[in-house]
Amino acid sequence: MANLLALLLIGFIVWWFWLAKPSRRKAVTDSIDVIVDGGVYTPAVIEVTQDKPVILNFIRRDASPCAEKVIFAEMDVSADLPLDQEKKLELNPHQKGEFDFTCQMGMYRGKLIVK
Ligand SMILES: [Cu+2]
């Protein structure tokens, strides 16, 4: 009986780590939620893949005017962020490197890493 349970457990672990993982990873890569609150972007460092379109889903919780814009200066991309709503920003990063994104005054700071 104990052996059977151990076998079932191993089977579950194999399924969980090797078979279930690819679909979960894909969902994370295609659309990433970014919370804007308390002076920080969460997550503040976002890793994406070169030439693979990705949606950054900004959710602004901070009412201060400071947070109302997000600017990717080097990529020439910016967006207005409505309060308590989702704002989808689609990027198709063609260039590898690290790109800062900030609010218009540079107080909120985040980094997009293209690999
Ligand atoms: Cu600001």
Short mmCIF file of N, CA and C and ligand atoms in Angstrom, two decimals:
data_model
loop_
_atom_site.label_atom_id
_atom_site.label_comp_id
_atom_site.label_asym_id
_atom_site.label_seq_id
_atom_site.Cartn_x
_atom_site.Cartn_y
_atom_site.Cartn_z
N MET A 1 0.83 -1.22 0.00
CA MET A 1 0.00 0.00 0.00
C MET A 1 0.87 1.26 0.00
N ALA A 2 1.87 1.26 0.87
CA ALA A 2 2.77 2.41 0.93
C ALA A 2 3.50 2.57 -0.40
N ASN A 3 3.87 1.43 -0.99
CA ASN A 3 4.55 1.49 -2.29
C ASN A 3 3.67 2.10 -3.36
N LEU A 4 2.40 1.75 -3.34
CA LEU A 4 1.46 2.28 -4.34
C LEU A 4 1.33 3.80 -4.18
N LEU A 5 1.22 4.23 -2.92
CA LEU A 5 1.11 5.67 -2.66
C LEU A 5 2.36 6.41 -3.16
N ALA A 6 3.52 5.80 -2.88
CA ALA A 6 4.77 6.42 -3.32
C ALA A 6 4.81 6.53 -4.83
N LEU A 7 4.34 5.49 -5.49
CA LEU A 7 4.32 5.47 -6.95
C LEU A 7 3.39 6.57 -7.50
N LEU A 8 2.22 6.69 -6.87
CA LEU A 8 1.28 7.74 -7.29
C LEU A 8 1.88 9.12 -7.09
N LEU A 9 2.57 9.28 -5.98
CA LEU A 9 3.18 10.57 -5.66
C LEU A 9 4.25 10.91 -6.70
N ILE A 10 5.07 9.91 -7.03
CA ILE A 10 6.12 10.13 -8.03
C ILE A 10 5.49 10.50 -9.38
N GLY A 11 4.42 9.77 -9.71
CA GLY A 11 3.72 10.06 -10.96
C GLY A 11 3.21 11.48 -10.99
N PHE A 12 2.67 11.92 -9.87
CA PHE A 12 2.14 13.29 -9.79
C PHE A 12 3.26 14.32 -9.93
N ILE A 13 4.37 14.03 -9.24
CA ILE A 13 5.50 14.97 -9.29
C ILE A 13 6.04 15.07 -10.71
N VAL A 14 6.16 13.93 -11.40
CA VAL A 14 6.64 13.93 -12.79
C VAL A 14 5.70 14.77 -13.65
N TRP A 15 4.39 14.54 -13.47
CA TRP A 15 3.42 15.30 -14.27
C TRP A 15 3.54 16.80 -13.99
N TRP A 16 3.64 17.14 -12.71
CA TRP A 16 3.65 18.54 -12.29
C TRP A 16 4.86 19.29 -12.85
N PHE A 17 6.03 18.67 -12.74
CA PHE A 17 7.25 19.40 -13.09
C PHE A 17 7.62 19.29 -14.56
N TRP A 18 7.34 18.17 -15.20
CA TRP A 18 7.79 18.03 -16.58
C TRP A 18 6.67 18.25 -17.59
N LEU A 19 5.47 17.84 -17.25
CA LEU A 19 4.40 17.90 -18.25
C LEU A 19 3.56 19.16 -18.11
N ALA A 20 3.34 19.63 -16.91
CA ALA A 20 2.44 20.76 -16.70
C ALA A 20 3.15 22.10 -16.89
N LYS A 21 4.46 22.10 -16.86
CA LYS A 21 5.20 23.35 -16.82
C LYS A 21 5.12 24.19 -18.11
N PRO A 22 5.28 23.60 -19.31
CA PRO A 22 5.36 24.44 -20.50
C PRO A 22 4.18 25.38 -20.68
N SER A 23 2.96 24.92 -20.44
CA SER A 23 1.82 25.79 -20.65
C SER A 23 1.80 26.94 -19.65
N ARG A 24 2.20 26.66 -18.42
CA ARG A 24 2.22 27.74 -17.43
C ARG A 24 3.27 28.78 -17.80
N ARG A 25 4.42 28.33 -18.24
CA ARG A 25 5.50 29.25 -18.58
C ARG A 25 5.09 30.14 -19.75
N LYS A 26 4.38 29.55 -20.71
CA LYS A 26 3.98 30.29 -21.89
C LYS A 26 3.05 31.44 -21.51
N ALA A 27 2.09 31.16 -20.64
CA ALA A 27 1.14 32.19 -20.24
C ALA A 27 1.85 33.37 -19.57
N VAL A 28 2.85 33.04 -18.76
CA VAL A 28 3.59 34.08 -18.06
C VAL A 28 4.36 34.94 -19.05
N THR A 29 4.89 34.32 -20.11
CA THR A 29 5.71 35.05 -21.06
C THR A 29 4.87 35.99 -21.93
N ASP A 30 3.66 35.59 -22.28
CA ASP A 30 2.89 36.36 -23.23
C ASP A 30 2.28 37.63 -22.64
N SER A 31 1.90 37.59 -21.38
CA SER A 31 1.28 38.75 -20.77
C SER A 31 1.75 38.87 -19.32
N ILE A 32 2.27 40.03 -18.98
CA ILE A 32 2.84 40.20 -17.65
C ILE A 32 2.15 41.36 -16.95
N ASP A 33 1.59 41.09 -15.79
CA ASP A 33 0.97 42.16 -15.00
C ASP A 33 2.04 42.98 -14.30
N VAL A 34 1.91 44.30 -14.37
CA VAL A 34 2.84 45.18 -13.66
C VAL A 34 2.00 46.13 -12.79
N ILE A 35 2.14 46.00 -11.48
CA ILE A 35 1.40 46.86 -10.56
C ILE A 35 2.18 48.15 -10.34
N VAL A 36 1.47 49.28 -10.42
CA VAL A 36 2.08 50.59 -10.20
C VAL A 36 1.54 51.12 -8.88
N ASP A 37 2.35 51.09 -7.85
CA ASP A 37 1.86 51.52 -6.54
C ASP A 37 3.02 51.83 -5.59
N GLY A 38 2.83 52.82 -4.73
CA GLY A 38 3.77 53.12 -3.66
C GLY A 38 5.17 53.49 -4.13
N GLY A 39 5.27 54.02 -5.36
CA GLY A 39 6.58 54.45 -5.84
C GLY A 39 7.39 53.39 -6.54
N VAL A 40 6.80 52.19 -6.70
CA VAL A 40 7.55 51.14 -7.40
C VAL A 40 6.66 50.41 -8.40
N TYR A 41 7.32 49.90 -9.43
CA TYR A 41 6.67 48.95 -10.33
C TYR A 41 6.92 47.55 -9.78
N THR A 42 5.89 46.73 -9.77
CA THR A 42 6.05 45.34 -9.33
C THR A 42 5.56 44.40 -10.42
N PRO A 43 6.40 43.59 -11.04
CA PRO A 43 7.86 43.51 -10.83
C PRO A 43 8.59 44.70 -11.45
N ALA A 44 9.72 45.04 -10.88
CA ALA A 44 10.50 46.18 -11.37
C ALA A 44 11.47 45.74 -12.47
N VAL A 45 11.78 44.46 -12.51
CA VAL A 45 12.66 43.94 -13.57
C VAL A 45 11.87 42.89 -14.34
N ILE A 46 11.75 43.11 -15.65
CA ILE A 46 10.94 42.22 -16.49
C ILE A 46 11.83 41.66 -17.60
N GLU A 47 11.85 40.34 -17.71
CA GLU A 47 12.66 39.70 -18.73
C GLU A 47 11.78 39.23 -19.87
N VAL A 48 12.12 39.62 -21.09
CA VAL A 48 11.36 39.19 -22.26
C VAL A 48 12.31 38.66 -23.32
N THR A 49 11.71 38.07 -24.36
CA THR A 49 12.50 37.44 -25.42
C THR A 49 12.51 38.33 -26.65
N GLN A 50 13.69 38.46 -27.26
CA GLN A 50 13.84 39.28 -28.46
C GLN A 50 12.91 38.79 -29.57
N ASP A 51 12.28 39.73 -30.27
CA ASP A 51 11.40 39.46 -31.41
C ASP A 51 10.16 38.65 -31.06
N LYS A 52 9.83 38.57 -29.79
CA LYS A 52 8.61 37.88 -29.41
C LYS A 52 7.67 38.91 -28.77
N PRO A 53 6.53 39.18 -29.41
CA PRO A 53 5.61 40.18 -28.87
C PRO A 53 5.17 39.82 -27.45
N VAL A 54 5.10 40.82 -26.61
CA VAL A 54 4.71 40.59 -25.22
C VAL A 54 3.78 41.73 -24.81
N ILE A 55 2.80 41.40 -23.97
CA ILE A 55 1.89 42.42 -23.47
C ILE A 55 2.22 42.72 -22.02
N LEU A 56 2.54 43.98 -21.76
CA LEU A 56 2.71 44.42 -20.37
C LEU A 56 1.39 45.02 -19.93
N ASN A 57 0.82 44.42 -18.92
CA ASN A 57 -0.50 44.81 -18.46
C ASN A 57 -0.34 45.68 -17.21
N PHE A 58 -0.27 47.00 -17.41
CA PHE A 58 -0.04 47.91 -16.29
C PHE A 58 -1.32 48.13 -15.51
N ILE A 59 -1.24 48.00 -14.19
CA ILE A 59 -2.38 48.23 -13.31
C ILE A 59 -1.95 49.29 -12.29
N ARG A 60 -2.51 50.49 -12.48
CA ARG A 60 -2.09 51.62 -11.63
C ARG A 60 -2.98 51.73 -10.41
N ARG A 61 -2.37 51.64 -9.23
CA ARG A 61 -3.11 51.76 -7.97
C ARG A 61 -2.78 53.07 -7.25
N ASP A 62 -1.78 53.78 -7.76
CA ASP A 62 -1.32 55.01 -7.12
C ASP A 62 -2.03 56.20 -7.76
N ALA A 63 -2.77 56.98 -6.93
CA ALA A 63 -3.57 58.09 -7.46
C ALA A 63 -2.73 59.32 -7.79
N SER A 64 -1.50 59.39 -7.32
CA SER A 64 -0.71 60.61 -7.52
C SER A 64 -0.40 60.79 -9.01
N PRO A 65 -0.38 62.06 -9.46
CA PRO A 65 -0.16 62.35 -10.89
C PRO A 65 1.18 61.78 -11.38
N CYS A 66 2.09 61.59 -10.46
CA CYS A 66 3.39 61.02 -10.77
C CYS A 66 3.27 59.70 -11.53
N ALA A 67 2.25 58.95 -11.20
CA ALA A 67 2.14 57.58 -11.74
C ALA A 67 1.34 57.49 -13.03
N GLU A 68 0.90 58.64 -13.57
CA GLU A 68 -0.08 58.56 -14.65
C GLU A 68 0.50 58.23 -16.02
N LYS A 69 1.81 58.22 -16.12
CA LYS A 69 2.41 57.88 -17.41
C LYS A 69 3.52 56.86 -17.20
N VAL A 70 3.71 55.97 -18.16
CA VAL A 70 4.89 55.13 -18.15
C VAL A 70 5.62 55.36 -19.48
N ILE A 71 6.93 55.52 -19.39
CA ILE A 71 7.71 55.90 -20.57
C ILE A 71 8.90 54.95 -20.74
N PHE A 72 8.96 54.35 -21.91
CA PHE A 72 10.14 53.57 -22.31
C PHE A 72 10.92 54.48 -23.26
N ALA A 73 11.79 55.33 -22.70
CA ALA A 73 12.42 56.39 -23.48
C ALA A 73 13.23 55.84 -24.65
N GLU A 74 14.04 54.81 -24.39
CA GLU A 74 14.92 54.30 -25.45
C GLU A 74 14.16 53.57 -26.55
N MET A 75 12.94 53.09 -26.21
CA MET A 75 12.16 52.36 -27.22
C MET A 75 11.13 53.26 -27.87
N ASP A 76 11.07 54.54 -27.44
CA ASP A 76 10.13 55.50 -27.99
C ASP A 76 8.68 55.04 -27.80
N VAL A 77 8.39 54.49 -26.63
CA VAL A 77 7.05 54.01 -26.31
C VAL A 77 6.60 54.65 -25.01
N SER A 78 5.35 55.11 -24.97
CA SER A 78 4.82 55.61 -23.70
C SER A 78 3.32 55.36 -23.66
N ALA A 79 2.76 55.42 -22.47
CA ALA A 79 1.33 55.19 -22.34
C ALA A 79 0.79 55.93 -21.13
N ASP A 80 -0.47 56.39 -21.24
CA ASP A 80 -1.17 56.94 -20.07
C ASP A 80 -1.78 55.79 -19.30
N LEU A 81 -1.68 55.87 -17.99
CA LEU A 81 -2.21 54.79 -17.15
C LEU A 81 -3.41 55.29 -16.35
N PRO A 82 -4.62 54.85 -16.74
CA PRO A 82 -5.79 55.24 -15.97
C PRO A 82 -5.79 54.56 -14.59
N LEU A 83 -6.30 55.28 -13.61
CA LEU A 83 -6.28 54.77 -12.23
C LEU A 83 -7.20 53.55 -12.08
N ASP A 84 -6.70 52.53 -11.41
CA ASP A 84 -7.46 51.32 -11.10
C ASP A 84 -8.03 50.61 -12.33
N GLN A 85 -7.36 50.79 -13.46
CA GLN A 85 -7.77 50.05 -14.66
C GLN A 85 -6.54 49.39 -15.26
N GLU A 86 -6.80 48.39 -16.08
CA GLU A 86 -5.69 47.74 -16.75
C GLU A 86 -5.38 48.49 -18.04
N LYS A 87 -4.11 48.69 -18.29
CA LYS A 87 -3.69 49.32 -19.54
C LYS A 87 -2.70 48.38 -20.20
N LYS A 88 -3.12 47.83 -21.34
CA LYS A 88 -2.25 46.87 -22.02
C LYS A 88 -1.31 47.60 -22.96
N LEU A 89 -0.04 47.29 -22.84
CA LEU A 89 0.97 47.91 -23.68
C LEU A 89 1.70 46.78 -24.40
N GLU A 90 1.52 46.74 -25.73
CA GLU A 90 2.16 45.65 -26.47
C GLU A 90 3.52 46.10 -26.97
N LEU A 91 4.50 45.26 -26.71
CA LEU A 91 5.86 45.54 -27.16
C LEU A 91 6.33 44.40 -28.04
N ASN A 92 7.13 44.74 -29.05
CA ASN A 92 7.79 43.71 -29.83
C ASN A 92 9.27 44.09 -29.89
N PRO A 93 10.01 43.67 -28.85
CA PRO A 93 11.39 44.16 -28.72
C PRO A 93 12.32 43.51 -29.74
N HIS A 94 12.86 44.32 -30.66
CA HIS A 94 13.74 43.79 -31.71
C HIS A 94 15.21 43.83 -31.31
N GLN A 95 15.50 44.61 -30.28
CA GLN A 95 16.90 44.81 -29.91
C GLN A 95 17.16 44.24 -28.53
N LYS A 96 18.26 43.49 -28.44
CA LYS A 96 18.64 42.96 -27.13
C LYS A 96 19.22 44.07 -26.26
N GLY A 97 19.06 43.93 -24.95
CA GLY A 97 19.66 44.90 -24.06
C GLY A 97 18.78 45.17 -22.85
N GLU A 98 19.15 46.20 -22.12
CA GLU A 98 18.40 46.59 -20.93
C GLU A 98 17.83 47.98 -21.16
N PHE A 99 16.52 48.11 -20.96
CA PHE A 99 15.86 49.37 -21.23
C PHE A 99 15.09 49.82 -19.98
N ASP A 100 15.38 51.04 -19.54
CA ASP A 100 14.68 51.56 -18.37
C ASP A 100 13.29 52.01 -18.75
N PHE A 101 12.34 51.82 -17.84
CA PHE A 101 11.05 52.49 -18.01
C PHE A 101 10.73 53.23 -16.72
N THR A 102 10.13 54.41 -16.87
CA THR A 102 9.95 55.32 -15.73
C THR A 102 8.62 56.05 -15.85
N CYS A 103 8.23 56.72 -14.77
CA CYS A 103 7.16 57.70 -14.86
C CYS A 103 7.76 58.96 -15.49
N GLN A 104 6.94 59.97 -15.72
CA GLN A 104 7.47 61.13 -16.46
C GLN A 104 8.51 61.91 -15.66
N MET A 105 8.55 61.73 -14.35
CA MET A 105 9.54 62.45 -13.55
C MET A 105 10.70 61.55 -13.15
N GLY A 106 10.65 60.33 -13.54
CA GLY A 106 11.76 59.42 -13.27
C GLY A 106 11.80 58.89 -11.85
N MET A 107 10.67 58.97 -11.13
CA MET A 107 10.66 58.48 -9.75
C MET A 107 10.33 56.99 -9.70
N TYR A 108 9.32 56.61 -10.44
CA TYR A 108 9.09 55.17 -10.64
C TYR A 108 10.15 54.69 -11.62
N ARG A 109 10.81 53.59 -11.28
CA ARG A 109 11.84 53.09 -12.19
C ARG A 109 11.73 51.58 -12.34
N GLY A 110 11.79 51.14 -13.58
CA GLY A 110 11.80 49.71 -13.85
C GLY A 110 12.76 49.41 -14.98
N LYS A 111 13.01 48.13 -15.20
CA LYS A 111 13.97 47.73 -16.20
C LYS A 111 13.41 46.58 -17.03
N LEU A 112 13.45 46.74 -18.35
CA LEU A 112 13.05 45.68 -19.26
C LEU A 112 14.33 45.06 -19.84
N ILE A 113 14.47 43.76 -19.63
CA ILE A 113 15.65 43.07 -20.15
C ILE A 113 15.23 42.21 -21.32
N VAL A 114 15.81 42.48 -22.48
CA VAL A 114 15.48 41.73 -23.70
C VAL A 114 16.61 40.75 -23.97
N LYS A 115 16.27 39.47 -24.02
CA LYS A 115 17.30 38.44 -24.22
C LYS A 115 17.06 37.69 -25.51
CU CU B 1 6.84 60.45 -11.11
#
